[in-house]
PDB file of C-alpha atoms and ligand atoms in Angstrom:
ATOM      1  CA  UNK A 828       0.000   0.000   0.000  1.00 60.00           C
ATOM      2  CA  UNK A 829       1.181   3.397  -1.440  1.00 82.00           C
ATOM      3  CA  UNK A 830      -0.707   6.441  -1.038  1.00 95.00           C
ATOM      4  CA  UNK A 831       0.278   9.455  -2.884  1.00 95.00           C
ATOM      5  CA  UNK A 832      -0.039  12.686  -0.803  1.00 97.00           C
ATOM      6  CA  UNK A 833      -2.929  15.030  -2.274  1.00 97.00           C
ATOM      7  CA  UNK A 834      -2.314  18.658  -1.343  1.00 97.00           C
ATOM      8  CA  UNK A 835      -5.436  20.462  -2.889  1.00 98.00           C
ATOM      9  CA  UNK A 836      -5.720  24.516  -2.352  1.00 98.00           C
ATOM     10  CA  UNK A 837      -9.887  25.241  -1.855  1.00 98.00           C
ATOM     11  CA  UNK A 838      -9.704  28.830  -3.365  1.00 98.00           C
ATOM     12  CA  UNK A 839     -13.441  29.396  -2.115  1.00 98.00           C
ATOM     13  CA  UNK A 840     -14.582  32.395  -3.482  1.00 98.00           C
ATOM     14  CA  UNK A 841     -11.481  34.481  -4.507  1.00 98.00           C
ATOM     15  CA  UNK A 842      -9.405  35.379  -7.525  1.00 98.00           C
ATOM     16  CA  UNK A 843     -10.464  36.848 -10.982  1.00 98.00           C
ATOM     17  CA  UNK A 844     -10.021  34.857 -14.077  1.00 98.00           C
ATOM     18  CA  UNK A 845      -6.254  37.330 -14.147  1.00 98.00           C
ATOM     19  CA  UNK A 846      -5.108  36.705 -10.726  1.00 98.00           C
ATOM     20  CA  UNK A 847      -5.726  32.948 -11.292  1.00 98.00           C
ATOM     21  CA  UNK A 848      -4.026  32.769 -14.492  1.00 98.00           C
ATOM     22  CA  UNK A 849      -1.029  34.181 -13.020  1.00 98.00           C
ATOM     23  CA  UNK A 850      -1.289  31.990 -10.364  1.00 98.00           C
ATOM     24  CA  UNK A 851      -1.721  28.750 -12.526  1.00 98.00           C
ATOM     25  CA  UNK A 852       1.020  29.862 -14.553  1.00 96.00           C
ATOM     26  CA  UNK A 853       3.613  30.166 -11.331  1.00 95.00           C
ATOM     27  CA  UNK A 854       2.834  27.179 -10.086  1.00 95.00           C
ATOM     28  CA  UNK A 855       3.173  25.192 -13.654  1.00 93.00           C
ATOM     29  CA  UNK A 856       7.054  27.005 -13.413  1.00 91.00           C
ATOM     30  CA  UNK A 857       7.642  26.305  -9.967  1.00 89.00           C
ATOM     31  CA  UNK A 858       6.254  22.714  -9.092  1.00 82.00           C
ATOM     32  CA  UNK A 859       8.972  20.985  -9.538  1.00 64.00           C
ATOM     33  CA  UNK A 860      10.330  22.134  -6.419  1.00 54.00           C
ATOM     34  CA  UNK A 861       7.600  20.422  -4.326  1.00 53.00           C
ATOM     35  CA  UNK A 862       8.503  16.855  -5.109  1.00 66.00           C
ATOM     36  CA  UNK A 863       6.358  13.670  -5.191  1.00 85.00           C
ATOM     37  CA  UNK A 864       2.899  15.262  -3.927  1.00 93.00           C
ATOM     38  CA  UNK A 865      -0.087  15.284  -6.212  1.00 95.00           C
ATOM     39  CA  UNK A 866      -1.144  18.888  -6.158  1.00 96.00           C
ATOM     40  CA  UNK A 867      -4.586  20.842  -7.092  1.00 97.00           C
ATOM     41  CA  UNK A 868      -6.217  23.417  -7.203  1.00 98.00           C
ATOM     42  CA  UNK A 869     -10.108  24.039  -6.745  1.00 98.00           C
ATOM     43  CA  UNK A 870     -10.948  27.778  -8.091  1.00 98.00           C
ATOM     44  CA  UNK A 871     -14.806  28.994  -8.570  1.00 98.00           C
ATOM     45  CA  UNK A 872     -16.119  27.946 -11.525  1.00 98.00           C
ATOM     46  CA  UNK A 873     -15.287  30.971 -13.573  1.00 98.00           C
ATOM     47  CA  UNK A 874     -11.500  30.097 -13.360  1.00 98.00           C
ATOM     48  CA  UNK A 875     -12.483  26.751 -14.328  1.00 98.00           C
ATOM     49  CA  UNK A 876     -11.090  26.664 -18.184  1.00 98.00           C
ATOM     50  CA  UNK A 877      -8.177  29.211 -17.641  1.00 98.00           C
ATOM     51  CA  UNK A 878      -6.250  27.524 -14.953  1.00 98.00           C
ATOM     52  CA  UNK A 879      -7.064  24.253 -16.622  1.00 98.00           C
ATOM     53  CA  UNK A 880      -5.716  25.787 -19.752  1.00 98.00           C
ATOM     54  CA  UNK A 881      -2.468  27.008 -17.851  1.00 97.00           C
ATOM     55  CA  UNK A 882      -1.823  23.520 -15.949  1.00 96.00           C
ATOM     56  CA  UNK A 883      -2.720  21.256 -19.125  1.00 95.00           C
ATOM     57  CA  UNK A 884      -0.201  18.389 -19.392  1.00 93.00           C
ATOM     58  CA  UNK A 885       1.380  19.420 -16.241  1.00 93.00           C
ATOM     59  CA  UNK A 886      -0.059  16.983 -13.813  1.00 93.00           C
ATOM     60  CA  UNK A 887      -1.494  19.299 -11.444  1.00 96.00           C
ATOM     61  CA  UNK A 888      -5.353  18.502 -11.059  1.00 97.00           C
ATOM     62  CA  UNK A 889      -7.793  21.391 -11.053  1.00 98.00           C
ATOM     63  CA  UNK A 890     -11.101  20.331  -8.795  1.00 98.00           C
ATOM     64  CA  UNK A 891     -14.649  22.166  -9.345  1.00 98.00           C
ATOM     65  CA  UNK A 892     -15.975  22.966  -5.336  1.00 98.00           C
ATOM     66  CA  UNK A 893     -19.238  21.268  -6.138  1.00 98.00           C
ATOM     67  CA  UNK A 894     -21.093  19.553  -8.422  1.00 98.00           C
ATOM     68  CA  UNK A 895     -25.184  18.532  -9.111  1.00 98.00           C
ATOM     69  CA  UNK A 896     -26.062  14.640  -9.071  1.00 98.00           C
ATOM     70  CA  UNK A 897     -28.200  14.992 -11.861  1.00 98.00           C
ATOM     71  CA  UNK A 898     -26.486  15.076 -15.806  1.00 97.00           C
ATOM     72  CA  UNK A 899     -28.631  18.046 -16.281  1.00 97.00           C
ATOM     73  CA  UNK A 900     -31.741  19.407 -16.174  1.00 98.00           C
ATOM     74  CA  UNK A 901     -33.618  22.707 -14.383  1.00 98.00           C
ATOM     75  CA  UNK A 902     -31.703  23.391 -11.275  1.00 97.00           C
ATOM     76  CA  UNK A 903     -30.803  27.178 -11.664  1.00 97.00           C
ATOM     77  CA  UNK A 904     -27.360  28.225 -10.414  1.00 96.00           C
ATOM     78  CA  UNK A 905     -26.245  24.360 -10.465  1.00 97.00           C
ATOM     79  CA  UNK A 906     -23.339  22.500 -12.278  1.00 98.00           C
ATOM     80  CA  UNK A 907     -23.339  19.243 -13.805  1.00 98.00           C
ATOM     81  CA  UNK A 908     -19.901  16.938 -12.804  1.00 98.00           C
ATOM     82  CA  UNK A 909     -19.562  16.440 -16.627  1.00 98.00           C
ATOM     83  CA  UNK A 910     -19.815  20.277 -17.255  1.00 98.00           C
ATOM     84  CA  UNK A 911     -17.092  20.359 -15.093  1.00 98.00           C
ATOM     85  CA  UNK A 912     -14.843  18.130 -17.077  1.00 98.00           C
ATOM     86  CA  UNK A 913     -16.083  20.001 -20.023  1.00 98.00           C
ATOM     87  CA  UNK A 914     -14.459  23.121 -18.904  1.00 98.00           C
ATOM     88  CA  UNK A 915     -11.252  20.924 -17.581  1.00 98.00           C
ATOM     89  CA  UNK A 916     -11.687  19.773 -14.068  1.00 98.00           C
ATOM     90  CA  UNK A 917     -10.103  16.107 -12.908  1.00 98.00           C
ATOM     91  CA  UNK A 918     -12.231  16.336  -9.497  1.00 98.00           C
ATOM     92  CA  UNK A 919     -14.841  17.805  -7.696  1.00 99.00           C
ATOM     93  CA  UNK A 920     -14.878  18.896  -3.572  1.00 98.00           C
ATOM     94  CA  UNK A 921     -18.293  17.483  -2.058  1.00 98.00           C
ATOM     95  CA  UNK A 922     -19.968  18.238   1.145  1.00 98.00           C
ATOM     96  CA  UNK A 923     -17.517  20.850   2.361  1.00 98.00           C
ATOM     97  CA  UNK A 924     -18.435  21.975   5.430  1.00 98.00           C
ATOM     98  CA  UNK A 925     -19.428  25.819   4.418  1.00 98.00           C
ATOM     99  CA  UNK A 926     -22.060  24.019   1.635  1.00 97.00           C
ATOM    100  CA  UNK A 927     -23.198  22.369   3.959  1.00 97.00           C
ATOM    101  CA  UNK A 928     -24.301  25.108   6.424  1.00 97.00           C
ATOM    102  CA  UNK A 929     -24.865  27.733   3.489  1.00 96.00           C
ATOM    103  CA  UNK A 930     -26.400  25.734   1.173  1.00 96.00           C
ATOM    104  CA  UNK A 931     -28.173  22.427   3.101  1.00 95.00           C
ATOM    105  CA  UNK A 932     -25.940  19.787   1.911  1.00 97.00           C
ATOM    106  CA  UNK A 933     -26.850  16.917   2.936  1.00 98.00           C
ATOM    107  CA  UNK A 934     -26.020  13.148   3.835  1.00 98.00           C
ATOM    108  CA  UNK A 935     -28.641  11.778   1.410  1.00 98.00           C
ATOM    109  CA  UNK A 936     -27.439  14.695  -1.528  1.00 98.00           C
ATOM    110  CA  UNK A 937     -23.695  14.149  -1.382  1.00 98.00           C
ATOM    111  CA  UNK A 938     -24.603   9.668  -1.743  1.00 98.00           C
ATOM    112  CA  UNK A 939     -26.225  10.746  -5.110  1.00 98.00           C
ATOM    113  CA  UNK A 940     -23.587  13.158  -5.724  1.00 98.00           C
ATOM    114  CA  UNK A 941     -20.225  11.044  -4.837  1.00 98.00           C
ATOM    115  CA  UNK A 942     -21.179   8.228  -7.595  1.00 98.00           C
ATOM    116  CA  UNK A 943     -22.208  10.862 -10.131  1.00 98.00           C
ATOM    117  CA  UNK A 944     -18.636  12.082 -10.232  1.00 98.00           C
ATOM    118  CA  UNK A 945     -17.224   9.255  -9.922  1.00 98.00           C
ATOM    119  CA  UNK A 946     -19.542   8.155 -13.526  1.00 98.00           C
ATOM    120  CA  UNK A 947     -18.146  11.572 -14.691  1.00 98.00           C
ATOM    121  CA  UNK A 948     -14.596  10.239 -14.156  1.00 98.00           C
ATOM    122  CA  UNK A 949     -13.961  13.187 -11.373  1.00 98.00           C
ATOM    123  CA  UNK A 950     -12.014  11.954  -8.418  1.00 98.00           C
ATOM    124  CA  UNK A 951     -14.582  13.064  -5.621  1.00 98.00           C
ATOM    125  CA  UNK A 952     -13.344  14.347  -2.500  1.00 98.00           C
ATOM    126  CA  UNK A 953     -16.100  14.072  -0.052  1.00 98.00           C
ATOM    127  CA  UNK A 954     -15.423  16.840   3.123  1.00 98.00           C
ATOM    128  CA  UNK A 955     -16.368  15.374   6.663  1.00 98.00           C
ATOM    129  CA  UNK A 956     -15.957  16.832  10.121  1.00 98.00           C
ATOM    130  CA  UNK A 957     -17.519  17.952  13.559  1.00 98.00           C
ATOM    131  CA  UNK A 958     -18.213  20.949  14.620  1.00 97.00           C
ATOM    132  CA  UNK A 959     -17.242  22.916  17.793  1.00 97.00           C
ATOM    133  CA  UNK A 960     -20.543  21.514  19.930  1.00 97.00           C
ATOM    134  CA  UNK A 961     -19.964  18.383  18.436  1.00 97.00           C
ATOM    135  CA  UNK A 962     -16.565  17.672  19.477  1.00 97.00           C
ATOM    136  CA  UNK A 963     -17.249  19.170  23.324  1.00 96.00           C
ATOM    137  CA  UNK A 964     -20.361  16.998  23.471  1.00 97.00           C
ATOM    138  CA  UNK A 965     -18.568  13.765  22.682  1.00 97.00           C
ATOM    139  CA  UNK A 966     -20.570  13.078  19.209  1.00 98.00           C
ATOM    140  CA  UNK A 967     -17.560  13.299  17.021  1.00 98.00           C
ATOM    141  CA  UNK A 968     -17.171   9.679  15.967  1.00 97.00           C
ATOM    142  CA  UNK A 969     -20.784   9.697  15.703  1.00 97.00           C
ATOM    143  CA  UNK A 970     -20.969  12.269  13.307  1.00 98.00           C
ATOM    144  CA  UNK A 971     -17.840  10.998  11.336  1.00 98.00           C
ATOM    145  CA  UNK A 972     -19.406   7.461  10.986  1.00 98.00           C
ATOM    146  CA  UNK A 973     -22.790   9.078   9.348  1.00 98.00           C
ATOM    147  CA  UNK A 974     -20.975  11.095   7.144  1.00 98.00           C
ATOM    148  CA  UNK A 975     -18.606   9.101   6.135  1.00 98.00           C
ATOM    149  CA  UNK A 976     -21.399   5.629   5.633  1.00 97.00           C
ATOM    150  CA  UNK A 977     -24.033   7.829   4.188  1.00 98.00           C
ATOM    151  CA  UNK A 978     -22.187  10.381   1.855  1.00 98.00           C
ATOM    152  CA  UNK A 979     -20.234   6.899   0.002  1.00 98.00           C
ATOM    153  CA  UNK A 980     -23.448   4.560   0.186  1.00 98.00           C
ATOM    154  CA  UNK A 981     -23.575   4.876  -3.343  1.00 98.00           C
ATOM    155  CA  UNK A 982     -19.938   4.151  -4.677  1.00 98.00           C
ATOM    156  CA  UNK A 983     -19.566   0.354  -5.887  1.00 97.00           C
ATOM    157  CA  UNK A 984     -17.309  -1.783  -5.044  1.00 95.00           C
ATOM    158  CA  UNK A 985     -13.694  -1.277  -6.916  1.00 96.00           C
ATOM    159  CA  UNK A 986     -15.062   2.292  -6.827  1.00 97.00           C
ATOM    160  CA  UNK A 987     -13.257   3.014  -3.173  1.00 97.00           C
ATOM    161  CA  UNK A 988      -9.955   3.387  -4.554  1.00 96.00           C
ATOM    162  CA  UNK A 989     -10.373   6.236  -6.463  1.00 97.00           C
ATOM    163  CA  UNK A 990     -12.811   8.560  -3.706  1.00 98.00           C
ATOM    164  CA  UNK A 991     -10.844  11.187  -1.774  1.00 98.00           C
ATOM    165  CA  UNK A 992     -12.292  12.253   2.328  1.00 98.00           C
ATOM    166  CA  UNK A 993     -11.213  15.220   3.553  1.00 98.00           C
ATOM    167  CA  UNK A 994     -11.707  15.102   7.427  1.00 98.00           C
ATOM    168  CA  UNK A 995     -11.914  18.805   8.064  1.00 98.00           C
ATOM    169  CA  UNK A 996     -13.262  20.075  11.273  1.00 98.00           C
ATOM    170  CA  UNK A 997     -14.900  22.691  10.922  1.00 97.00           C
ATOM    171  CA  UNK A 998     -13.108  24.132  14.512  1.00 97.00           C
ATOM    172  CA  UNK A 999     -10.595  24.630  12.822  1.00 97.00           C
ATOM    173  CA  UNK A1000     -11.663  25.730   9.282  1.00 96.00           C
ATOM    174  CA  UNK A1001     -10.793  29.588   8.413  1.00 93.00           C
ATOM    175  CA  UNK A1002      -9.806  30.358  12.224  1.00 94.00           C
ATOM    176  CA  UNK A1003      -6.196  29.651  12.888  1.00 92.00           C
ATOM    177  CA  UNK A1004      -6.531  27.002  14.750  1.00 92.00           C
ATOM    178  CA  UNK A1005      -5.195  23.731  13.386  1.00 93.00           C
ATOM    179  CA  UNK A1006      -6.296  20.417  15.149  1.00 95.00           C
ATOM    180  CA  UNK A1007      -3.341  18.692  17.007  1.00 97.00           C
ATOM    181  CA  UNK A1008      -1.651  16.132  14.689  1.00 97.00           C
ATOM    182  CA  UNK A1009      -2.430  13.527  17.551  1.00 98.00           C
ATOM    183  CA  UNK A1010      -6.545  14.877  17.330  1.00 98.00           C
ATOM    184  CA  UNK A1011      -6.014  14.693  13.251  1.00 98.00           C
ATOM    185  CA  UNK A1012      -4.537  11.282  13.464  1.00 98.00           C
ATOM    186  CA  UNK A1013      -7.154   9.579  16.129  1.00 98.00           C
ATOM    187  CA  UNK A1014      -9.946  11.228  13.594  1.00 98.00           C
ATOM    188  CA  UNK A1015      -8.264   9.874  10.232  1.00 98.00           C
ATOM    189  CA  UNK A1016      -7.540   6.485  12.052  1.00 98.00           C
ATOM    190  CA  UNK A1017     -11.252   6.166  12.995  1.00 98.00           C
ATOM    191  CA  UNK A1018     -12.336   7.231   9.477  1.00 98.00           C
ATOM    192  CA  UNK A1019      -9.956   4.618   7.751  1.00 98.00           C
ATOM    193  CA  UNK A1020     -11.241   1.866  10.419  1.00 97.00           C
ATOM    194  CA  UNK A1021     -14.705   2.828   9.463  1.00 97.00           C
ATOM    195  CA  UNK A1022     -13.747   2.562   5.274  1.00 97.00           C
ATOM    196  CA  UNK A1023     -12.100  -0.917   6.077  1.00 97.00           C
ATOM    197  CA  UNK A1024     -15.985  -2.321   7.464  1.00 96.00           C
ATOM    198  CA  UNK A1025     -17.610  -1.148   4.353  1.00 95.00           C
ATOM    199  CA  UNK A1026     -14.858  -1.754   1.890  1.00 95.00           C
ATOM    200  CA  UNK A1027     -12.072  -3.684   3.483  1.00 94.00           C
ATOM    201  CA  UNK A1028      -9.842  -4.730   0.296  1.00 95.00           C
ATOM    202  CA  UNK A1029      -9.671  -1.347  -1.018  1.00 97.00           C
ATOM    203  CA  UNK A1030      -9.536   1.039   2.254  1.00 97.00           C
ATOM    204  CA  UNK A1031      -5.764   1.136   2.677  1.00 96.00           C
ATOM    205  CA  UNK A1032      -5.906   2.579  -0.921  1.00 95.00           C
ATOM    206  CA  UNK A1033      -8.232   5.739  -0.235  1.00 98.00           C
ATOM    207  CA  UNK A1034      -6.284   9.122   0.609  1.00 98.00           C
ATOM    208  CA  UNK A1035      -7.647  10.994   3.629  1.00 98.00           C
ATOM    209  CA  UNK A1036      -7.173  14.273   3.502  1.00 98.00           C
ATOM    210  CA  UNK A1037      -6.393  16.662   6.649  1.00 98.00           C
ATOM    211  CA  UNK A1038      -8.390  20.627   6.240  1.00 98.00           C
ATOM    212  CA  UNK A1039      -8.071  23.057   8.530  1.00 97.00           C
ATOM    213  CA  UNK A1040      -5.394  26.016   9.062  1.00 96.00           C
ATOM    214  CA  UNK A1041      -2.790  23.859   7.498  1.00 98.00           C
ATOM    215  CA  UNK A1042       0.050  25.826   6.789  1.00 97.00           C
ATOM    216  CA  UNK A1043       3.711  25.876   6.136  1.00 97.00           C
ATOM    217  CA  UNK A1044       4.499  25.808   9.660  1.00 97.00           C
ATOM    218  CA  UNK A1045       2.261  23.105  10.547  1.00 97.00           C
ATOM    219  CA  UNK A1046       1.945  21.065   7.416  1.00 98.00           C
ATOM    220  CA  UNK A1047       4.937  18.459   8.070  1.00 97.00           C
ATOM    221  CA  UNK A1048       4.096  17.476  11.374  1.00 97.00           C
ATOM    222  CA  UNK A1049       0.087  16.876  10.262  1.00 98.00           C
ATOM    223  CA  UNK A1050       1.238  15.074   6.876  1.00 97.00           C
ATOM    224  CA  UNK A1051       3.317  12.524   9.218  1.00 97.00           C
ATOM    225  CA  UNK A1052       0.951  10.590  10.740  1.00 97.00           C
ATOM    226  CA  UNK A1053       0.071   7.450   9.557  1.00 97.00           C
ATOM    227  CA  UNK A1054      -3.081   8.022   8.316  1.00 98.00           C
ATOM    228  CA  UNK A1055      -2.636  11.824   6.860  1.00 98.00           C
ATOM    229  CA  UNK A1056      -2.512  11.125   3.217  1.00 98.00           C
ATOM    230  CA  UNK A1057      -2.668  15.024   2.573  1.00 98.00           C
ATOM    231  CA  UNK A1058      -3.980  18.637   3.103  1.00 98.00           C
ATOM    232  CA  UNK A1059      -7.288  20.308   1.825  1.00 98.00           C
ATOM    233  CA  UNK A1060      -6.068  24.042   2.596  1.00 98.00           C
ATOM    234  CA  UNK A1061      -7.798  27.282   2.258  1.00 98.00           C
ATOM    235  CA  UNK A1062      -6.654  30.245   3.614  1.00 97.00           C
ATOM    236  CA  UNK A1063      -2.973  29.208   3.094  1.00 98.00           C
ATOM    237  CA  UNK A1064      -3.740  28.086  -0.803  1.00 98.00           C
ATOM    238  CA  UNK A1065      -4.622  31.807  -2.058  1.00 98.00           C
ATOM    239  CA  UNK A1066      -0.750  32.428  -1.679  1.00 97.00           C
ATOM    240  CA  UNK A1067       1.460  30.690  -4.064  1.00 96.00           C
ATOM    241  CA  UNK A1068       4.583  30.323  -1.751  1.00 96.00           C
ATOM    242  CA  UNK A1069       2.606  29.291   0.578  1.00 97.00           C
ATOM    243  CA  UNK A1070       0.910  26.337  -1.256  1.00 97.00           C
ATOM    244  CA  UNK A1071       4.259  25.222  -2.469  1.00 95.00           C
ATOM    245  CA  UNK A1072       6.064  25.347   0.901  1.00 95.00           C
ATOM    246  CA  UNK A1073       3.099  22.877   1.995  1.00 96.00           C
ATOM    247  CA  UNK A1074       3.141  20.389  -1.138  1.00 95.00           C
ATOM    248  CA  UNK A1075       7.130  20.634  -0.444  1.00 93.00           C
ATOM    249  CA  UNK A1076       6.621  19.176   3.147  1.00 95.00           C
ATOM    250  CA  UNK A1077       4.232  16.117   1.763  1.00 93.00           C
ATOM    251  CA  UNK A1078       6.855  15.210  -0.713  1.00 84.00           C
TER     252      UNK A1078
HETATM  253  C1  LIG B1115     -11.100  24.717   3.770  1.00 53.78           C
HETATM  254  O1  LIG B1115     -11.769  25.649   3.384  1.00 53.78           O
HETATM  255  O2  LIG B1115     -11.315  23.591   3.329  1.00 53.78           O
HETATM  256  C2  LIG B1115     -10.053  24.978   4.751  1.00 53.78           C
HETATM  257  C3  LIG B1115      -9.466  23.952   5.304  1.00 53.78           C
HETATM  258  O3  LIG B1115      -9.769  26.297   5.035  1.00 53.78           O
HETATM  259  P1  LIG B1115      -8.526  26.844   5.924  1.00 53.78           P
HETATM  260  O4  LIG B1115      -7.296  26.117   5.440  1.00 53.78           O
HETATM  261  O5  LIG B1115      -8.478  28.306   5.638  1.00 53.78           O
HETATM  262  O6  LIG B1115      -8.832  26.523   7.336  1.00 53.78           O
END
């Protein structure tokens, strides 16, 4: 068992089409620098096509930040997964945690959702995490395990392999304050245990992701443990040196 480490930057909603090109177009000229990693990059969808265009052939994945179940259809302000691989994503964020406060994601939407970009040939990365009350209340594990069983009860077997979770709590999302790697670790170690009940042959292959306040600082320590396949960052991603310094310190 091999796991590449995935460092993917979650540019939420920043950068013009200009300040992404420039930034797609630094990073095609620098990444050699940062080693074995897998990186990408999830801009909004307008950036889409030009930072595809800019990274083409270079290995770097670009990542939509959601995606609709259905191929198509009348759902106003929507994106199909293959409309994202029309305009050159490789992947597709599900469930992060701010859709799922700002926009009602649920459970039931992202199990439609995971296998429709999976048909799509996106690699999904479905977000899970506790909140603040959660974690003080003692319903972490609790809320990982539903999560985690209902957002892949639709992926087939031999599909396992190729789906992405970020465990991201949402503590620690936008405010500084990075989970312990020993916290990260018990919650990635639980989440793999979890994967290897519903799909034992292929959980050791499945990257989990660590989001929250990642940083340069911070990243090598987090991307140590055992089961810390990689980063989903934010804040940290908008910055090219930044990004780099962390896909540097998971190669
Ligand atoms: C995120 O948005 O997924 C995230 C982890 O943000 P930040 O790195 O800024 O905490």
């Amino acid at each position: 068992m091999s796991r590449r480490p995935l460092i993917a930057g979650n540019w939420k909603m920043f950068k013009s089409r200009a300040e992404a090109l420039a930034f797609a177009e630094r990073l095609r000229q620098e990444l050699a620098v940062a080693g074995a990693a897998e990186v990408a990059i999830c801009p909004p969808y307008t950036s889409l096509d030009v930072v595809a265009g800019a990274l083409a052939g270079s290995g770097v994945g670009v990542f939509g930040q959601n995606g609709h179940a259905a191929t198509d259809g009348a759902h106003t302000g929507e994106i199909a997964m293959a409309m994202l691989v029309d305009a050159g994503a490789t992947g597709v964020l599900l469930g992060h945690s701010e859709r799922r406060a700002d926009n009602n994601e649920t459970d039931q939407a992202l199990a439609a959702k995971v296998p429709a970009a999976l048909a799509a040939g996106l690699t999904p990365v479905l977000c899970v995490g506790e909140s603040e009350f959660e974690r003080d209340t003692g319903t972490t594990k609790s809320v990982l395990d539903r999560q985690v069983l209902e957002g892949l009860s639709g992926v087939a077997r031999g599909d396992f392999g190729k789906v992405v979770v970020a465990y991201e709590p949402i503590w620690a999302i936008g405010t500084g304050k990075s989970a312990t790697p020993e916290i990260a670790q018990e919650a990635h170690g639980w989440i793999r245990a979890q994967l290897r009940e519903i799909c034992a042959d292929e959980a050791d292959d499945m990257r989990l992701l660590y989001g929250g306040s990642v940083k340069p600082e911070n990243a090598a320590e987090l991307l140590a443990q055992p089961d810390i396949d990689g980063a989903l960052v934010g804040g940290a991603s908008l910055d090219a040196d930044s990004l780099l310094a962390i896909a540097a310190a998971a190669s």
